[in-house]
Structures are given as structure tokens and as C-alpha cells.
Amino acid sequence: MTSPKGTFDILPLANELWQQSHLWRFFEENVYASTKLYGFEEIRTPIFEKTELFLRGVGDSSDIVSKEMYTFEDKGGRSMTLRPELTASVMRSFAEHHLEQKGALHKLFYMGPMFRYDRPQAGRYRQFHQMGAEIIGGKSPLHDAEIIDFAVSILQKLGLTKLNLFINSVGDADSRQAFSQALKEYLPENQLSEDSRKRLSTNPLRILDSKDPGDQALLEKAPKLRDFLGSSSQDHLQIVQEQLKTWGHDTIIHPRLVRGLDYYNETVFEVTAGGQNAQNALCGGGRYDGLLKLLGGADLPGVGFAMGIERVLQALIAQEKAPSMPGLCSLFLISLGDAAKSLSLKLLKDLRADGISVVMDYSGKKIKDQLKMASDRGCKYALIIGDEEISSGQAELKNLASRETKKISWQNRAILKGDLL
Ligand code: HAM
């Protein structure tokens, strides 16, 4: 039996380095530290929601909703969907619990699995993981700048370099409407790819995303979104860019960046990293001022992003920035003979109570084999206790990396602890 296509296991030792659990821990610990620095609080919502939430929230003309959702009928005949993203869920939760009554500004973050029925390929999975953040209740472009700075600084802290920060404005609803109309009038329907032809009636803006070379050529001379932006949208984008600049981030205006979800207005952005699979965005987001209201909540603006954890780990490996596997334990306890074994079992418990990570083999392997086990598991030290060590109170502590040994008084836990920590 194998795991379903497009899914994977995260293991202590995996053939694919990015599937090793210590890297996921490394990512998560870094993120938790950053969320504290930026004042974000955690939100956890269900893995599945009523299908209607994503139809309304993400938009039924988006690829996510029209092609990629894991939708099923539960035993009560209700249509449910495994969450393909979390912004809609966060808004649902916000509205349901009237968080607008609990403060003026809300900074929330989340981490967890998402599900999209996409064609699996490098950097694209059916169960994938996102870390994301949303600021709800702030209209100022400084919030857009802060959320982008937060996303980029997480990536930088992890060790990534050569990051490209693409930014654009999709303006307000009126400018998008006028631009969509102009695109519809300009683009020759019969020369477009099949996907873009469909989008011409459902969501012309998304044609800008098309990878089809024929569509790209047609778009060269097509009306430009930026020419339809009002002055307030242009000012908004400029403030975001200027603030990002003062915080040390260069932005690249990407005039065709519109993003694949329907809820955006004003700022949209994506971050990629140089190296392998550079075309895959590590993270993306933007402003979505009408979403909460659309889902029955208060009329509060929002801005956020989500990053794909798999892609971030893959980029770390491609850039040779992934940390190596930490040793499992400080100490491997080796006992020889029954008396030593029972003493070691007691010492095992006592040392753990002292906060020292210790493991022991119970199967009575030879010293040589136990030393190999200790090295294989990345233990720093081995302590060998036999009858002689019991009577003398002295045992040999072996540093498994340097092979140096030293005699220590193994019964004196304070000294032992000093040596081990
Ligand atoms: P998104 O661009 O659909 O945005 O996804 C964000 C990130 O999730 C992508 O940049 C990518 O790294 C990762 N990702 C998406 N699909 C897959 C996949 N099939 N396999 C692996 N990684 C994937 C959103 O989800 C929005 N909710 C972001 C947002 C939050 N906007 C405002 N707030």
C-alpha cells in the first residue's frame, strides 16, 4: 500500500531531504519565533468546511474552486470540502465568533495542511502545507507593507537568499470592471487558448496569468491594468513600496500579477527564490477588503499571505541552507551485566528528570554494536557501565564524534550533567 498520489509522509529519515521531520520542526520553530516578534496570534480552524464557504469566499471562477476542490457529501447529505486555503476559513471563523467586538485590529497566523486536486509535480501536491497570516481591520497601506515584510523576513531568517518580491495592484472593483471590459473588447476570442476563452466570460483578469505563448503574445499589446487604476490605488501601492524600501526590501512591479483567487483588491504580491523550481512561488497574498463582509461578517478590510512549506524547504535545500540533522540524544547508556543494567535503568530515569536526553538498548547487544547504534542515532556521548564501574564509581564517558574518553564519577549526577550539557 502506498500513500495517495500527491501526498507524502514526513519522516525522521526520508529519501527526499525536504520530507525529513527535523526540517519541518526547524521551519515551525522559526515561524513561531517570528510571529512573536510581529505580534501575530494563532488561529486553528477545521480541516473541512461547508463547500459553500469556498464557493463564495474563493470564487467559483477560480481554478481552485472550479477544478481542484476535494468535495464530498457527508453521511447527512451535506456538501463538505477539504480546505484548499485558509483565508476564507479565517474570515468564516472571524464572523462566526464576532471577533470584531474583541479589538480593532487582529493579527492572526496559521499553519497546517491544505488540499487541492492538482496535477502532482515538483512543488505541487494534493495535500500540501501552508503557513499564513492575516491582518484584519487595517486599511492603511502600512499593513500591506508589514505583512509583506513579515513574509519575507520569515524566509530570510530561515536562511534563504536571492528572493524576488513581485508586487502589483489590482485596484478597486470599478477599475477591475473597466479593465475586464476593455480586455473583453480587445482580445480576439477565437485566437485564445481554450482556458482563456472560458475566462473571457467568467473572469477576464485571470487571462493575464495564462502561460500559453499564444495568449502571452496577444496580451503584449492588450490594454494594461495599471492604466485603469485610480489615483488612490496608485498612491496605496506607492506607499507600500516606499515603506518596504525603508525596511530593506526591493520590490519588482509585475504588471500582470493578478493571483488566482477572486477576493483580492489593491495590493497583490508573490515571492520566488532563485535556484531550483524558481518559477514556483514560495508565497503569495494581498489585500481582500470585501471578503469578510461577503461572508456575512463586519465590513472590515484584510490583508494576508500564505507560504507553501514544501516549497520553502525545497528552496532551502536547493540553496544549501537546510540545517543538518540534529543528534537525537546527548547520551547513549551502555550497561554490561544484570547489576549494571538495573542501575542504568534507574540512572536513565534520573537523567531524564534532570533534563538530559538519554537512550538505552535493552536487548543486550555487544558493546561494539551499541556504540554503532549510538553513533547512527547521532548521540553525542556514550557511557559504559559494567561491574567494575559499579564498584569503582567511575565510568568512561566517550565523545562519539572526537572519540576522546574521560573517566567520570557516574553516580554524581551534578558532575555528569555538567559534562553532558
Ligand atoms: P495561494 O497562492 O493559492 O494563496 O497559495 C499560497 C502558497 O501555497 C503558494 O505560493 C504555494 O507556495 C503554496 N501552494 C499552493 N498550492 C500548492 C500545491 N498544490 N502544492 C504545494 N504548494 C502549494 C492562498 O492560498 C491565499 N489564501 C493566500 C492569502 C492569504 N491571501 C491573503 N491571505
PDB file of N, CA, C and O in Angstrom, residues 210-235:
ATOM      1  N   SER A 210      -2.193  33.555 -17.846  1.00  0.00           N
ATOM      2  CA  SER A 210      -2.040  32.434 -18.779  1.00  0.00           C
ATOM      3  C   SER A 210      -0.573  32.220 -19.162  1.00  0.00           C
ATOM      4  O   SER A 210       0.171  33.164 -19.420  1.00  0.00           O
ATOM      5  N   LYS A 211      -0.190  30.922 -19.176  1.00  0.00           N
ATOM      6  CA  LYS A 211       1.201  30.595 -19.544  1.00  0.00           C
ATOM      7  C   LYS A 211       1.279  30.287 -21.039  1.00  0.00           C
ATOM      8  O   LYS A 211       2.354  30.046 -21.569  1.00  0.00           O
ATOM      9  N   ASP A 212       0.129  30.246 -21.713  1.00  0.00           N
ATOM     10  CA  ASP A 212       0.095  29.882 -23.135  1.00  0.00           C
ATOM     11  C   ASP A 212       0.821  30.953 -23.970  1.00  0.00           C
ATOM     12  O   ASP A 212       0.491  32.145 -23.871  1.00  0.00           O
ATOM     13  N   PRO A 213       1.806  30.544 -24.788  1.00  0.00           N
ATOM     14  CA  PRO A 213       2.586  31.538 -25.553  1.00  0.00           C
ATOM     15  C   PRO A 213       1.708  32.380 -26.489  1.00  0.00           C
ATOM     16  O   PRO A 213       1.951  33.581 -26.658  1.00  0.00           O
ATOM     17  N   GLY A 214       0.671  31.752 -27.083  1.00  0.00           N
ATOM     18  CA  GLY A 214      -0.230  32.498 -27.979  1.00  0.00           C
ATOM     19  C   GLY A 214      -0.959  33.594 -27.208  1.00  0.00           C
ATOM     20  O   GLY A 214      -1.044  34.755 -27.651  1.00  0.00           O
ATOM     21  N   ASP A 215      -1.452  33.230 -25.999  1.00  0.00           N
ATOM     22  CA  ASP A 215      -2.148  34.225 -25.155  1.00  0.00           C
ATOM     23  C   ASP A 215      -1.184  35.343 -24.754  1.00  0.00           C
ATOM     24  O   ASP A 215      -1.538  36.527 -24.792  1.00  0.00           O
ATOM     25  N   GLN A 216       0.019  34.925 -24.405  1.00  0.00           N
ATOM     26  CA  GLN A 216       1.029  35.920 -23.974  1.00  0.00           C
ATOM     27  C   GLN A 216       1.286  36.937 -25.075  1.00  0.00           C
ATOM     28  O   GLN A 216       1.369  38.136 -24.826  1.00  0.00           O
ATOM     29  N   ALA A 217       1.386  36.422 -26.317  1.00  0.00           N
ATOM     30  CA  ALA A 217       1.658  37.320 -27.452  1.00  0.00           C
ATOM     31  C   ALA A 217       0.488  38.294 -27.634  1.00  0.00           C
ATOM     32  O   ALA A 217       0.700  39.494 -27.853  1.00  0.00           O
ATOM     33  N   LEU A 218      -0.728  37.769 -27.501  1.00  0.00           N
ATOM     34  CA  LEU A 218      -1.899  38.650 -27.658  1.00  0.00           C
ATOM     35  C   LEU A 218      -1.941  39.722 -26.566  1.00  0.00           C
ATOM     36  O   LEU A 218      -2.368  40.851 -26.794  1.00  0.00           O
ATOM     37  N   LEU A 219      -1.461  39.348 -25.386  1.00  0.00           N
ATOM     38  CA  LEU A 219      -1.519  40.288 -24.252  1.00  0.00           C
ATOM     39  C   LEU A 219      -0.514  41.435 -24.381  1.00  0.00           C
ATOM     40  O   LEU A 219      -0.700  42.493 -23.771  1.00  0.00           O
ATOM     41  N   GLU A 220       0.532  41.195 -25.189  1.00  0.00           N
ATOM     42  CA  GLU A 220       1.566  42.230 -25.351  1.00  0.00           C
ATOM     43  C   GLU A 220       0.973  43.611 -25.621  1.00  0.00           C
ATOM     44  O   GLU A 220       1.347  44.596 -24.997  1.00  0.00           O
ATOM     45  N   LYS A 221       0.038  43.635 -26.568  1.00  0.00           N
ATOM     46  CA  LYS A 221      -0.487  44.943 -26.963  1.00  0.00           C
ATOM     47  C   LYS A 221      -1.871  45.227 -26.360  1.00  0.00           C
ATOM     48  O   LYS A 221      -2.512  46.227 -26.710  1.00  0.00           O
ATOM     49  N   ALA A 222      -2.304  44.326 -25.489  1.00  0.00           N
ATOM     50  CA  ALA A 222      -3.655  44.481 -24.900  1.00  0.00           C
ATOM     51  C   ALA A 222      -3.667  45.649 -23.908  1.00  0.00           C
ATOM     52  O   ALA A 222      -2.608  46.105 -23.464  1.00  0.00           O
ATOM     53  N   PRO A 223      -4.853  46.150 -23.551  1.00  0.00           N
ATOM     54  CA  PRO A 223      -4.923  47.203 -22.530  1.00  0.00           C
ATOM     55  C   PRO A 223      -4.209  46.746 -21.253  1.00  0.00           C
ATOM     56  O   PRO A 223      -4.168  45.563 -20.952  1.00  0.00           O
ATOM     57  N   LYS A 224      -3.630  47.711 -20.536  1.00  0.00           N
ATOM     58  CA  LYS A 224      -2.844  47.385 -19.334  1.00  0.00           C
ATOM     59  C   LYS A 224      -3.645  47.751 -18.083  1.00  0.00           C
ATOM     60  O   LYS A 224      -4.237  48.835 -18.008  1.00  0.00           O
ATOM     61  N   LEU A 225      -3.601  46.838 -17.115  1.00  0.00           N
ATOM     62  CA  LEU A 225      -4.339  47.040 -15.863  1.00  0.00           C
ATOM     63  C   LEU A 225      -3.959  48.365 -15.198  1.00  0.00           C
ATOM     64  O   LEU A 225      -4.815  49.100 -14.704  1.00  0.00           O
ATOM     65  N   ARG A 226      -2.657  48.682 -15.199  1.00  0.00           N
ATOM     66  CA  ARG A 226      -2.224  49.885 -14.462  1.00  0.00           C
ATOM     67  C   ARG A 226      -2.867  51.159 -15.023  1.00  0.00           C
ATOM     68  O   ARG A 226      -3.066  52.134 -14.313  1.00  0.00           O
ATOM     69  N   ASP A 227      -3.224  51.149 -16.341  1.00  0.00           N
ATOM     70  CA  ASP A 227      -3.855  52.337 -16.921  1.00  0.00           C
ATOM     71  C   ASP A 227      -5.290  52.534 -16.425  1.00  0.00           C
ATOM     72  O   ASP A 227      -5.911  53.560 -16.700  1.00  0.00           O
ATOM     73  N   PHE A 228      -5.821  51.533 -15.760  1.00  0.00           N
ATOM     74  CA  PHE A 228      -7.203  51.633 -15.267  1.00  0.00           C
ATOM     75  C   PHE A 228      -7.259  51.917 -13.764  1.00  0.00           C
ATOM     76  O   PHE A 228      -8.339  52.044 -13.197  1.00  0.00           O
ATOM     77  N   LEU A 229      -6.086  51.983 -13.138  1.00  0.00           N
ATOM     78  CA  LEU A 229      -6.085  52.199 -11.681  1.00  0.00           C
ATOM     79  C   LEU A 229      -6.399  53.649 -11.344  1.00  0.00           C
ATOM     80  O   LEU A 229      -5.877  54.567 -11.991  1.00  0.00           O
ATOM     81  N   GLY A 230      -7.206  53.849 -10.321  1.00  0.00           N
ATOM     82  CA  GLY A 230      -7.488  55.202  -9.854  1.00  0.00           C
ATOM     83  C   GLY A 230      -6.290  55.737  -9.080  1.00  0.00           C
ATOM     84  O   GLY A 230      -5.376  54.976  -8.715  1.00  0.00           O
ATOM     85  N   SER A 231      -6.304  57.051  -8.786  1.00  0.00           N
ATOM     86  CA  SER A 231      -5.129  57.620  -8.125  1.00  0.00           C
ATOM     87  C   SER A 231      -4.965  57.072  -6.711  1.00  0.00           C
ATOM     88  O   SER A 231      -3.846  56.908  -6.230  1.00  0.00           O
ATOM     89  N   SER A 232      -6.081  56.746  -6.040  1.00  0.00           N
ATOM     90  CA  SER A 232      -5.902  56.254  -4.662  1.00  0.00           C
ATOM     91  C   SER A 232      -5.229  54.876  -4.681  1.00  0.00           C
ATOM     92  O   SER A 232      -4.421  54.558  -3.809  1.00  0.00           O
ATOM     93  N   SER A 233      -5.538  54.058  -5.686  1.00  0.00           N
ATOM     94  CA  SER A 233      -4.873  52.743  -5.780  1.00  0.00           C
ATOM     95  C   SER A 233      -3.388  52.924  -6.072  1.00  0.00           C
ATOM     96  O   SER A 233      -2.539  52.213  -5.524  1.00  0.00           O
ATOM     97  N   GLN A 234      -3.085  53.887  -6.936  1.00  0.00           N
ATOM     98  CA  GLN A 234      -1.672  54.116  -7.265  1.00  0.00           C
ATOM     99  C   GLN A 234      -0.910  54.615  -6.039  1.00  0.00           C
ATOM    100  O   GLN A 234       0.213  54.185  -5.772  1.00  0.00           O
ATOM    101  N   ASP A 235      -1.553  55.538  -5.292  1.00  0.00           N
ATOM    102  CA  ASP A 235      -0.907  56.048  -4.070  1.00  0.00           C
ATOM    103  C   ASP A 235      -0.693  54.915  -3.063  1.00  0.00           C
ATOM    104  O   ASP A 235       0.346  54.819  -2.420  1.00  0.00           O
TER     105      ASP A 235
END
